[in-house]
Coordinates of C-alpha atoms in Angstrom, one line a residue:
M1 CA 7.3 4.0 -9.4
T2 CA 4.2 6.0 -9.1
V3 CA 1.6 5.6 -6.7
P4 CA -2.0 5.4 -8.3
S5 CA -4.2 8.3 -7.4
V6 CA -7.5 7.9 -5.8
S7 CA -9.9 8.7 -8.6
R8 CA -13.6 8.4 -6.8
Y9 CA -14.7 9.9 -3.5
R10 CA -18.0 8.7 -2.1
P11 CA -19.2 10.4 1.1
L12 CA -19.8 7.8 3.9
G13 CA -23.5 7.4 4.6
H14 CA -24.7 7.3 1.1
E15 CA -24.2 3.7 0.6
D16 CA -25.3 0.4 2.1
G17 CA -27.8 2.2 4.5
V18 CA -25.3 3.9 6.6
D19 CA -26.9 6.6 8.5
S20 CA -24.9 9.8 8.3
E21 CA -26.4 11.3 11.4
N22 CA -24.5 8.9 13.6
L23 CA -21.3 10.1 12.2
N24 CA -21.0 13.0 14.7
A25 CA -21.0 15.6 11.9
Q26 CA -17.4 14.5 10.9
A27 CA -16.8 14.1 7.1
G28 CA -16.0 10.7 6.2
Q29 CA -14.9 9.5 2.8
M30 CA -14.8 6.1 1.0
L31 CA -11.6 6.0 -1.2
C32 CA -11.8 3.6 -3.9
A33 CA -9.1 2.6 -6.4
P34 CA -9.8 3.7 -10.1
T35 CA -11.6 1.2 -12.2
K36 CA -12.3 1.2 -15.9
S37 CA -15.7 -0.5 -15.7
E38 CA -17.5 -2.8 -13.3
K39 CA -16.7 -6.0 -15.5
T40 CA -13.0 -5.2 -15.5
T41 CA -11.2 -7.9 -13.6
F42 CA -8.7 -6.4 -11.0
M43 CA -5.2 -7.4 -10.0
R44 CA -5.5 -5.4 -6.8
S45 CA -7.8 -3.1 -5.1
A46 CA -8.2 -1.1 -2.0
N47 CA -11.1 0.4 0.1
V48 CA -10.3 2.6 2.8
T49 CA -13.0 4.4 5.0
L50 CA -12.2 7.7 6.6
L51 CA -13.7 9.3 9.5
G52 CA -11.8 12.7 9.8
D53 CA -8.2 11.8 9.6
N54 CA -8.8 8.3 11.1
V55 CA -9.0 5.1 9.0
I56 CA -12.0 3.4 10.5
Q57 CA -12.0 0.4 8.0
A58 CA -9.8 -0.9 5.2
E59 CA -9.9 -3.8 2.6
V60 CA -7.3 -4.9 0.4
A61 CA -7.7 -7.7 -2.2
I62 CA -4.9 -9.0 -4.3
R63 CA -4.9 -11.4 -7.0
H64 CA -2.7 -14.2 -5.9
S65 CA -2.5 -17.6 -7.5
K66 CA -1.4 -19.6 -4.2
A67 CA -4.3 -18.0 -2.2
A68 CA -7.8 -19.8 -1.7
G69 CA -10.0 -18.9 -4.6
G70 CA -7.1 -17.0 -6.3
I71 CA -7.5 -13.8 -4.3
F72 CA -6.0 -12.6 -1.2
R73 CA -8.1 -10.4 1.1
A74 CA -7.1 -8.5 4.1
I75 CA -9.3 -6.6 6.2
A76 CA -8.3 -4.1 9.0
Q77 CA -10.1 -4.8 12.2
P78 CA -12.7 -2.2 13.1
D79 CA -11.3 -1.9 16.8
V80 CA -7.9 -0.7 15.2
Q81 CA -7.9 2.7 13.9
W82 CA -4.9 4.1 12.0
K83 CA -4.1 7.8 11.3
L84 CA -4.1 8.7 7.6
Q85 CA -0.6 9.6 8.0
Q86 CA 0.5 6.2 8.9
L87 CA -0.9 4.8 5.7
Q88 CA 0.9 7.6 3.7
D89 CA 4.1 6.8 5.4
L90 CA 3.7 3.2 4.8
G91 CA 3.1 3.8 1.0
N92 CA 6.2 6.2 0.8
H93 CA 8.5 3.5 2.3
I94 CA 7.1 0.7 0.0
A95 CA 7.7 3.2 -3.1
R96 CA 11.5 4.0 -2.0
A97 CA 11.9 0.2 -1.6
S98 CA 10.7 -0.4 -5.0
K99 CA 12.7 2.3 -6.5
L100 CA 15.8 1.0 -4.9
L101 CA 15.0 -2.5 -6.2
F102 CA 14.3 -1.3 -9.6
E103 CA 17.7 1.0 -9.7
A104 CA 19.8 -2.0 -8.3
D105 CA 18.2 -4.6 -10.9
L106 CA 19.1 -2.1 -13.7
R107 CA 22.6 -1.8 -12.5
I108 CA 23.1 -5.5 -12.0
F109 CA 21.5 -6.2 -15.5
G110 CA 24.0 -3.9 -17.0
Q111 CA 27.1 -5.5 -15.3
C112 CA 25.6 -8.9 -16.4
H113 CA 25.4 -8.1 -20.1
S114 CA 28.9 -6.7 -20.0
D115 CA 30.5 -9.7 -18.0
Q116 CA 31.8 -7.2 -15.3
F117 CA 30.9 -9.1 -12.1
T118 CA 33.3 -8.3 -9.5
Q119 CA 33.6 -7.9 -5.8
E120 CA 32.0 -4.4 -6.4
S121 CA 28.8 -6.2 -8.0
G122 CA 28.5 -8.3 -4.8
E123 CA 28.8 -5.0 -2.5
L124 CA 26.2 -3.4 -4.7
V125 CA 23.7 -6.4 -4.0
L126 CA 24.5 -6.2 -0.3
S127 CA 24.0 -2.5 -0.2
A128 CA 20.8 -2.5 -2.1
S129 CA 19.5 -5.5 0.1
K130 CA 20.4 -3.5 3.3
A131 CA 18.7 -0.3 2.0
V132 CA 15.5 -2.2 1.1
R133 CA 15.4 -3.9 4.2
T134 CA 15.7 -0.7 6.2
E135 CA 12.8 0.5 4.1
I136 CA 10.6 -2.4 4.6
C137 CA 11.2 -2.3 8.4
A138 CA 10.3 1.3 8.5
A139 CA 7.2 0.5 6.6
R140 CA 6.3 -2.1 9.1
N141 CA 6.9 0.0 12.1
A142 CA 4.9 2.7 10.6
I143 CA 1.8 0.5 10.4
V144 CA 2.1 -2.3 12.9
L145 CA 0.6 -0.5 15.9
P146 CA -1.8 2.4 15.7
R147 CA 0.0 5.6 17.3
R148 CA -1.1 6.8 20.4
K149 CA -2.1 10.4 21.1

């Protein structure tokens, strides 16, 4: 699984009337997910505002059929700041969990079509489940609480 790269950087203070003088001369960046055009409907998007290596604001929107209005939005509280490294760790753990699931699915799919389900197949499912659970727990621990200095 590949992680999408950030395609646009907009300096903080050049949109929505934010005064760049009040940023204590630290370089902030607005990271935006790549889009083809403004009219393109999105399946997911994330906006992250950085001040140095601190995340000062984050918003994630995901199209979800069970959410009100069809879109689930999550916004990080402004009083909670994460380090950029925490978000990178979170993404790495989720990418590893996705890769583990994909590889286990391929192996199980191969066994399914060859009618070779055995006790080893069950052990494969259990070991893949444990590995994915470990990665998801590590991802949660990386992001649940902001790290203290």
